[in-house]
Amino acid sequence: GVGRSGRKDMALRCAASLAAGRQPRCPRLQRPAREGTVRWSSAAKASAVKINEKASREKILTLESMNPQVKAVEYAVRGPIVLKAGEIEKELRKGIKKPFTEVIKANIGDAHAMGQRPITFLRQVVALCTYPNLLDSPSFPEDAKKRARRILQGCGGNSLGSYSASQGINCIREDVASYIERRDGGVPADPDNIYLTTGASDGIATILKILVSGGGKSRTGVMIPIPQYPLYSAAISELDAIQVNYYLDEENCWALDVNELRRSLNEAKAYCNPKVLCIINPGNPTGQVQNRKCIEDVIHFAWEEKLFLLADEVYQDNVYSEGCQFHSFKKILYEMGPEYYNNVELASFHSTSKGYMGECGYRGGYMEVINLHPEIKGQLVKLLSVRLCPPVSGQAAMDIVVNPPIPGEESYSQFIKEKESVLNNLAKKAKLTEDMFNKVPGIHCNPLQGAMYAFPRIFIPSKAIEEAKSHKMAPDMFYCMKLLEETGICVVPGSGFGQREGSYHFRMTILPPVEKLKILLEKVKDFHIKFLEKYA
């Protein structure tokens, strides 16, 4: 027999089945009759009605009740146009005919998704760390095994599957510090100032989180370049901080002008407390590489105005134009003398995702933070500890970026060949993209000095602008949506990055293989000419 509580549970289960439109399997309470009918007890029916009533109650979380800061966040790189591209891909898979056979996602800097081959040595070391039994295999070189053993010795239980310290594995932080010293010609770096992060994005968001305070006119203002990488505007919105725009000079190859910084700062002081200055070098989406004099001027400005500097340097390996060279803010700061080096607070960022590696999925990165108040350092470690630690496999990948094979080691020749092949290829594609865009009437593209994107300016006729307004779209969103629907090419409108009023752009990655990139550029050219003819 079934007790009273058991019968009650059965009744509730049956009621739930009825509410969901399923035939219940409720022994004793109801059994299908021989004729195929189902007998329901009055208690079960009453319970089903109550459950239906509960199912239709209002949701606790709605657009009106959700966190308004999260609702304000926008991230154009994966915004509406990318969602539309996904819908089109599904339609193509169903056999729905389009004027193209594939969607080319040129919206994001995802190197491996675009066909770039992984760096062999990096993958070897991560594979050895992931499956240490391979350390006995003759198929792996000794220099890879040596690095893998060192990383594993730094892991709890010699396993990549264990948590690490919140700041990251100690030996990897030591390797990052050594890398920075080599890169910067001997400028000292302290492993205690290194924080391993979940990609550079995690580090940037964390530092901003600890910097934002105050209310009203004393709320923290964060100065960002326009055009900018949308991570910054999204993080600022989420933190309810104040975005303070300064404009890069498109007519001068997207140069940064300190006079523009000063204008922006002085205007912002009327409505907030500007205390953070963000720099992206090489630029994303604009691809400019800052010269030494520009960096000195920015550092002096930050020192003079008591601004905390954030230097986003994830594209430091991606410099293509002759006469351009990457200078780290840390190195220039040191060389400007102790008055600057001992006082200017600087956080700089690097990642496994860009450069020649393109290992976006590992989410490896680091930040170096100097001149931080000792008490704030403790607060930063506390904040990082809330998320326990960055992915340990990503930390291992970051280690190989900063500790690659050196001359004389077994893997050096293959490593340097693969690295130079990737970077030389990107340099060719940067020049190809610039040249082809500048042959198209109504498109102008500045030199792609670095990074991995073109950000051409496009002319949009007034008739097209009016039609965009009728669809409640920004003109460049309208343009990019038409480009996607007619050619299958997915790029990001410039309005998602910010631009001067009345100017229009889009961002496109240069990562596709050369032959595919040529086809893509030809398609953009043909589309643009037809677009101008249609809306002239």
XYZ file of C-alpha atoms in Angstrom, residues 4-505:
502
model
C -1.025 9.275 2.672
C 2.126 11.287 1.830
C 2.935 8.915 -1.056
C -0.553 9.379 -2.524
C -0.189 13.138 -2.185
C 3.154 13.074 -4.086
C 1.613 10.950 -6.838
C -1.296 13.348 -7.159
C 1.076 16.277 -7.529
C 3.121 14.465 -10.168
C 0.003 13.587 -12.088
C -1.240 17.166 -11.822
C 2.093 18.415 -13.177
C 1.817 16.011 -16.137
C -1.684 17.220 -16.868
C -0.598 20.868 -16.658
C 2.202 20.152 -19.137
C -0.187 18.409 -21.533
C 1.331 14.929 -21.012
C -0.546 11.708 -20.283
C 0.299 10.909 -16.655
C 1.799 7.682 -15.366
C 0.264 7.658 -11.895
C -0.291 4.124 -10.515
C -3.335 3.614 -8.294
C -4.562 7.204 -8.724
C -5.290 6.858 -12.386
C -4.828 4.065 -14.867
C -5.739 4.107 -18.551
C -9.087 2.341 -18.973
C -9.358 -0.500 -21.434
C -11.146 1.819 -23.865
C -8.129 4.259 -23.829
C -9.742 6.855 -21.547
C -8.021 8.340 -18.476
C -9.840 8.748 -15.181
C -8.760 11.741 -13.047
C -9.560 12.240 -9.423
C -11.119 15.582 -8.505
C -8.100 16.311 -6.260
C -5.685 15.847 -9.189
C -7.770 18.166 -11.396
C -7.824 20.843 -8.706
C -4.054 20.576 -8.297
C -3.571 20.929 -12.061
C -5.627 24.127 -12.094
C -3.528 25.567 -9.253
C -0.277 24.707 -11.055
C -1.547 26.379 -14.226
C -2.374 29.472 -12.199
C 1.137 29.480 -10.749
C 2.691 28.955 -14.193
C 1.077 32.119 -15.520
C 2.230 34.457 -12.741
C 4.472 37.424 -13.610
C 8.223 36.850 -13.901
C 10.445 38.247 -11.154
C 13.121 39.250 -13.656
C 11.915 41.474 -16.503
C 13.421 44.248 -18.606
C 11.856 46.700 -16.162
C 13.201 44.983 -13.015
C 16.671 43.943 -14.267
C 19.902 45.748 -13.456
C 19.698 48.960 -15.555
C 23.498 49.078 -15.926
C 23.499 45.671 -17.606
C 20.670 46.784 -19.906
C 22.751 49.797 -20.923
C 25.675 47.596 -22.015
C 26.271 47.362 -25.769
C 28.931 45.263 -27.507
C 28.867 45.907 -31.231
C 31.406 43.215 -32.160
C 28.769 40.596 -31.279
C 25.737 42.821 -31.769
C 22.613 42.745 -34.001
C 24.503 42.301 -37.259
C 26.225 39.166 -35.960
C 22.889 37.760 -34.811
C 21.547 38.397 -38.314
C 24.580 36.612 -39.789
C 23.763 33.604 -37.609
C 20.167 33.566 -38.904
C 21.399 33.670 -42.500
C 23.786 30.770 -41.837
C 20.864 28.677 -40.552
C 18.859 29.532 -43.681
C 21.762 28.479 -45.921
C 21.978 25.148 -44.083
C 18.262 24.614 -44.730
C 18.875 25.108 -48.462
C 17.292 28.558 -48.728
C 18.824 30.253 -51.778
C 20.926 33.395 -51.319
C 23.136 35.411 -53.692
C 26.105 33.751 -51.915
C 27.004 30.318 -50.552
C 28.600 31.220 -47.208
C 28.719 33.935 -44.564
C 32.201 35.397 -44.134
C 32.493 36.621 -40.541
C 34.979 39.458 -40.807
C 33.549 41.075 -37.677
C 35.945 39.729 -35.050
C 39.678 39.150 -34.643
C 39.440 35.363 -34.262
C 42.540 34.156 -36.117
C 42.042 30.394 -35.911
C 38.389 30.636 -36.948
C 39.681 32.374 -40.085
C 42.060 29.507 -40.876
C 45.308 30.547 -39.179
C 47.303 27.512 -38.038
C 48.268 27.252 -34.350
C 51.898 27.720 -33.332
C 53.191 24.154 -32.944
C 55.375 24.741 -29.886
C 52.600 26.428 -27.895
C 50.192 23.571 -28.575
C 52.862 20.982 -27.727
C 53.508 22.475 -24.298
C 49.803 22.851 -23.496
C 49.179 19.265 -24.650
C 51.977 17.997 -22.386
C 50.569 19.957 -19.456
C 47.062 18.657 -20.149
C 48.092 14.999 -20.493
C 51.411 14.512 -18.652
C 51.709 10.881 -19.821
C 52.909 12.406 -23.095
C 56.087 13.537 -21.310
C 57.404 9.998 -21.969
C 56.617 10.223 -25.691
C 59.543 10.607 -28.135
C 57.182 12.600 -30.404
C 57.622 15.768 -28.317
C 60.793 17.889 -28.223
C 62.779 18.211 -24.995
C 62.462 22.016 -24.816
C 58.659 21.644 -24.805
C 58.863 18.949 -22.113
C 61.132 21.136 -19.999
C 58.618 23.998 -20.014
C 55.681 21.675 -19.355
C 57.411 20.109 -16.335
C 58.147 23.558 -14.905
C 54.524 24.677 -15.307
C 53.191 21.437 -13.790
C 55.521 21.783 -10.808
C 53.834 25.136 -10.156
C 50.366 23.536 -10.163
C 48.698 21.959 -7.139
C 49.097 18.179 -7.404
C 51.168 18.716 -10.582
C 47.849 19.039 -12.432
C 46.509 21.669 -14.799
C 43.108 20.814 -13.346
C 43.841 22.366 -9.954
C 43.102 25.934 -8.916
C 46.054 28.291 -8.985
C 46.745 31.280 -6.753
C 44.334 34.118 -7.624
C 47.212 36.193 -8.989
C 48.305 33.265 -11.174
C 50.954 30.524 -11.084
C 54.120 31.975 -9.584
C 56.634 30.593 -12.115
C 54.517 31.949 -15.004
C 54.433 35.399 -13.400
C 58.222 35.169 -13.138
C 58.395 34.349 -16.855
C 56.130 37.312 -17.673
C 58.408 39.636 -15.680
C 61.479 38.290 -17.521
C 59.732 38.801 -20.866
C 58.886 42.422 -20.025
C 62.517 43.066 -19.038
C 63.773 41.621 -22.350
C 61.150 43.502 -24.379
C 61.923 46.807 -22.682
C 65.712 46.573 -22.869
C 66.374 45.798 -19.209
C 63.723 47.934 -17.517
C 63.089 46.037 -14.251
C 59.821 44.132 -13.780
C 58.633 42.628 -10.492
C 56.631 39.340 -10.632
C 54.630 40.652 -7.686
C 53.237 43.369 -9.994
C 52.083 40.759 -12.532
C 48.506 39.449 -12.467
C 47.485 36.637 -14.822
C 44.027 37.244 -16.247
C 41.259 35.647 -18.310
C 42.344 37.377 -21.502
C 43.208 41.071 -21.389
C 39.498 41.942 -21.128
C 39.260 40.497 -17.611
C 42.195 42.597 -16.425
C 40.817 45.803 -17.941
C 37.371 45.251 -16.396
C 38.922 44.427 -13.006
C 41.072 47.557 -12.878
C 38.134 49.731 -13.933
C 35.997 48.125 -11.231
C 38.458 49.102 -8.514
C 38.888 52.629 -9.921
C 35.233 53.695 -10.163
C 33.743 55.575 -7.204
C 31.802 58.666 -6.159
C 28.415 60.043 -7.137
C 27.031 62.984 -9.075
C 29.772 65.311 -10.298
C 32.357 63.337 -8.327
C 31.546 60.085 -10.207
C 34.641 58.637 -11.887
C 35.144 59.658 -15.507
C 37.016 57.282 -17.815
C 38.676 58.818 -20.876
C 38.565 56.522 -23.905
C 39.590 57.006 -27.550
C 36.944 57.397 -30.225
C 36.870 55.136 -32.187
C 37.313 52.639 -29.337
C 37.105 48.915 -28.690
C 33.556 48.403 -27.310
C 34.839 46.525 -24.248
C 35.564 49.942 -22.739
C 32.149 51.513 -23.252
C 30.486 48.257 -22.129
C 32.543 48.063 -18.911
C 31.925 51.751 -18.189
C 28.158 51.282 -18.644
C 28.114 48.205 -16.431
C 29.950 50.073 -13.667
C 27.734 53.154 -14.074
C 30.866 55.257 -14.580
C 31.064 58.278 -16.897
C 32.416 57.800 -20.415
C 34.644 60.696 -21.482
C 35.407 60.650 -25.213
C 38.539 61.967 -26.846
C 38.752 61.808 -30.636
C 41.628 60.376 -32.651
C 42.669 62.446 -35.684
C 41.489 60.555 -38.787
C 43.052 63.113 -41.109
C 46.441 62.399 -39.503
C 46.344 58.579 -39.617
C 44.300 58.352 -36.392
C 46.997 60.090 -34.355
C 46.446 60.952 -30.699
C 46.732 64.705 -30.011
C 47.358 65.886 -26.440
C 45.429 69.088 -27.172
C 42.370 66.914 -27.815
C 42.994 65.092 -24.518
C 43.079 68.441 -22.727
C 39.869 69.644 -24.393
C 38.101 66.430 -23.452
C 39.349 66.507 -19.848
C 38.447 70.149 -19.234
C 34.916 69.702 -20.593
C 34.388 66.538 -18.521
C 35.357 68.247 -15.263
C 32.017 70.072 -15.385
C 30.034 66.838 -14.885
C 32.363 64.159 -13.461
C 35.755 63.435 -11.920
C 38.010 62.233 -14.761
C 40.727 60.052 -13.246
C 41.382 57.264 -15.790
C 42.967 57.567 -19.245
C 42.740 54.535 -21.581
C 45.130 54.116 -24.505
C 44.967 51.358 -27.141
C 48.326 50.913 -28.882
C 48.446 49.603 -31.570
C 44.917 50.849 -32.124
C 41.725 48.838 -32.344
C 39.793 49.429 -34.592
C 42.003 52.080 -36.172
C 45.366 50.278 -36.512
C 47.610 53.263 -35.734
C 50.946 52.756 -33.926
C 51.937 55.554 -31.559
C 55.411 57.016 -31.874
C 57.706 57.675 -28.946
C 57.013 61.428 -28.795
C 53.251 60.836 -28.636
C 53.651 58.370 -25.740
C 55.896 60.800 -23.854
C 53.283 63.546 -24.290
C 50.507 61.253 -23.026
C 52.542 60.203 -19.977
C 53.369 63.831 -19.158
C 49.673 64.717 -19.495
C 48.668 61.861 -17.158
C 51.344 62.907 -14.620
C 50.292 66.573 -14.800
C 46.553 65.855 -14.484
C 46.912 62.987 -11.943
C 45.315 60.360 -14.196
C 45.596 56.587 -13.813
C 46.895 55.197 -17.139
C 45.559 52.025 -18.781
C 47.711 50.842 -21.719
C 46.006 48.185 -23.839
C 48.975 46.635 -25.682
C 47.552 43.323 -26.888
C 48.635 44.026 -30.493
C 52.266 44.734 -29.574
C 53.521 42.042 -32.000
C 51.298 43.324 -34.821
C 53.258 46.213 -36.346
C 53.549 46.275 -40.151
C 54.341 49.716 -41.567
C 57.931 50.725 -42.255
C 59.101 53.365 -39.823
C 56.638 52.199 -37.151
C 57.786 50.495 -33.972
C 56.007 49.357 -30.841
C 57.061 51.215 -27.679
C 55.598 50.037 -24.392
C 54.259 52.709 -22.047
C 56.216 51.051 -19.219
C 59.552 51.478 -21.059
C 58.955 55.107 -22.032
C 57.723 55.905 -18.510
C 60.953 54.474 -17.044
C 63.127 56.392 -19.502
C 61.398 59.686 -18.655
C 63.048 59.584 -15.225
C 62.180 58.880 -11.575
C 59.770 61.804 -11.193
C 57.474 60.060 -13.683
C 58.444 56.402 -13.139
C 57.930 56.491 -9.386
C 54.616 58.342 -9.515
C 52.481 57.625 -12.591
C 50.107 54.726 -11.882
C 50.064 52.435 -14.912
C 48.313 49.155 -15.758
C 49.355 47.553 -19.039
C 47.761 44.510 -20.675
C 48.718 41.651 -22.992
C 46.966 38.513 -24.246
C 47.345 35.157 -26.005
C 44.475 36.086 -28.330
C 46.224 38.388 -30.794
C 49.819 38.814 -32.031
C 51.051 35.833 -34.030
C 49.438 33.315 -31.634
C 45.726 33.997 -32.159
C 44.836 31.676 -29.265
C 41.544 33.415 -28.403
C 39.845 30.385 -26.874
C 42.445 29.779 -24.167
C 41.547 33.142 -22.585
C 45.109 33.746 -21.450
C 46.427 37.174 -20.512
C 48.276 39.281 -17.986
C 48.388 42.777 -16.605
C 51.330 44.565 -15.022
C 50.305 47.234 -12.503
C 52.941 49.626 -11.192
C 52.948 52.341 -8.538
C 49.825 50.938 -6.904
C 49.212 51.995 -3.305
C 50.147 49.013 -1.037
C 46.683 48.923 0.541
C 45.021 48.994 -2.888
C 47.220 46.093 -3.945
C 45.600 44.030 -1.197
C 42.156 45.134 -2.356
C 42.980 44.134 -5.939
C 44.104 40.645 -4.888
C 40.903 40.331 -2.824
C 38.787 41.270 -5.836
C 40.641 38.778 -8.035
C 40.201 36.040 -5.457
C 36.408 36.248 -5.829
C 36.752 34.626 -9.269
C 39.263 32.133 -7.755
C 41.777 32.105 -10.633
C 42.063 32.544 -14.401
C 41.887 29.348 -16.515
C 45.074 27.415 -15.792
C 45.357 26.165 -19.379
C 45.239 29.821 -20.474
C 48.009 30.612 -17.998
C 50.107 27.826 -19.555
C 49.474 29.262 -23.044
C 50.481 32.723 -21.821
C 53.716 31.248 -20.488
C 54.724 30.057 -23.959
C 54.007 33.506 -25.424
C 56.450 35.071 -22.949
C 58.872 32.110 -22.816
C 59.169 30.822 -26.402
C 62.042 28.724 -27.770
C 65.371 30.550 -27.901
C 68.282 30.173 -30.364
C 70.053 26.880 -29.781
C 66.932 25.055 -28.597
C 65.469 22.180 -30.596
C 62.197 23.902 -31.502
C 63.576 27.368 -32.270
C 63.851 27.125 -36.062
C 60.306 25.819 -36.553
C 58.904 28.321 -34.040
C 60.553 31.364 -35.628
C 59.541 30.184 -39.118
C 55.871 29.874 -38.070
C 55.889 33.194 -36.189
C 57.443 35.152 -39.060
C 55.131 33.487 -41.576
C 52.040 34.665 -39.678
C 53.308 38.215 -39.168
C 54.616 38.612 -42.741
C 51.297 37.340 -44.047
C 49.395 39.862 -41.931
C 51.652 42.675 -43.178
C 50.876 41.726 -46.808
C 47.151 41.570 -46.085
C 47.245 44.953 -44.323
C 48.792 46.563 -47.415
C 46.474 44.700 -49.803
C 43.390 45.833 -47.861
C 44.493 49.465 -47.711
C 45.333 49.557 -51.438
C 42.123 47.878 -52.616
C 39.850 50.011 -50.463
C 41.487 53.226 -51.668
C 40.728 52.294 -55.287
C 36.984 52.276 -54.577
C 35.097 55.569 -55.130
C 33.533 56.694 -51.852
C 35.832 54.654 -49.590
C 38.972 55.960 -47.867
C 41.233 53.778 -45.741
C 44.151 55.057 -43.650
C 47.361 52.977 -43.599
C 47.018 49.852 -41.470
C 50.152 50.389 -39.403
C 49.340 47.611 -36.935
C 46.726 45.394 -35.217
C 44.501 43.278 -37.502
C 41.641 45.450 -38.756
C 40.770 48.003 -41.403
C 38.468 50.860 -40.405
C 37.648 52.552 -43.729
C 35.531 55.668 -44.006
C 32.556 55.191 -46.315
C 30.446 57.771 -48.123
C 26.709 57.157 -47.625
C 24.351 59.195 -49.843
C 21.616 61.275 -48.191
C 18.903 59.096 -49.767
C 20.364 56.029 -48.001
C 20.591 57.991 -44.739
C 16.890 58.803 -44.985
C 16.000 55.174 -45.665
C 18.131 54.106 -42.672
C 16.190 56.549 -40.482
C 12.904 55.078 -41.687
C 14.160 51.683 -40.464
C 15.329 53.277 -37.175
C 18.930 52.316 -37.965
C 22.197 54.213 -37.886
C 23.256 54.838 -41.526
C 26.357 52.643 -41.262
C 24.330 49.847 -39.603
C 21.929 50.053 -42.561
C 24.907 49.874 -44.951
C 26.479 46.898 -43.162
C 23.153 45.055 -42.973
C 22.677 45.503 -46.729
C 26.251 44.301 -47.300
C 25.529 41.173 -45.245
C 22.206 40.432 -46.937
C 23.574 40.881 -50.467
C 27.098 39.444 -50.186
C 27.231 37.348 -46.989
C 30.030 39.528 -45.601
C 29.668 40.377 -41.903
C 31.467 43.533 -40.739
C 30.794 45.858 -37.794
C 29.409 49.386 -38.318
C 31.589 52.234 -37.111
C 28.791 53.526 -34.894
C 29.517 50.552 -32.620
C 33.009 51.921 -31.984
C 32.188 55.618 -31.970
C 32.989 58.155 -34.687
C 32.687 61.872 -35.353
C 29.184 63.092 -36.113
C 28.422 62.836 -39.837
C 31.182 60.338 -40.610
C 30.591 56.643 -41.315
C 32.889 53.634 -41.136
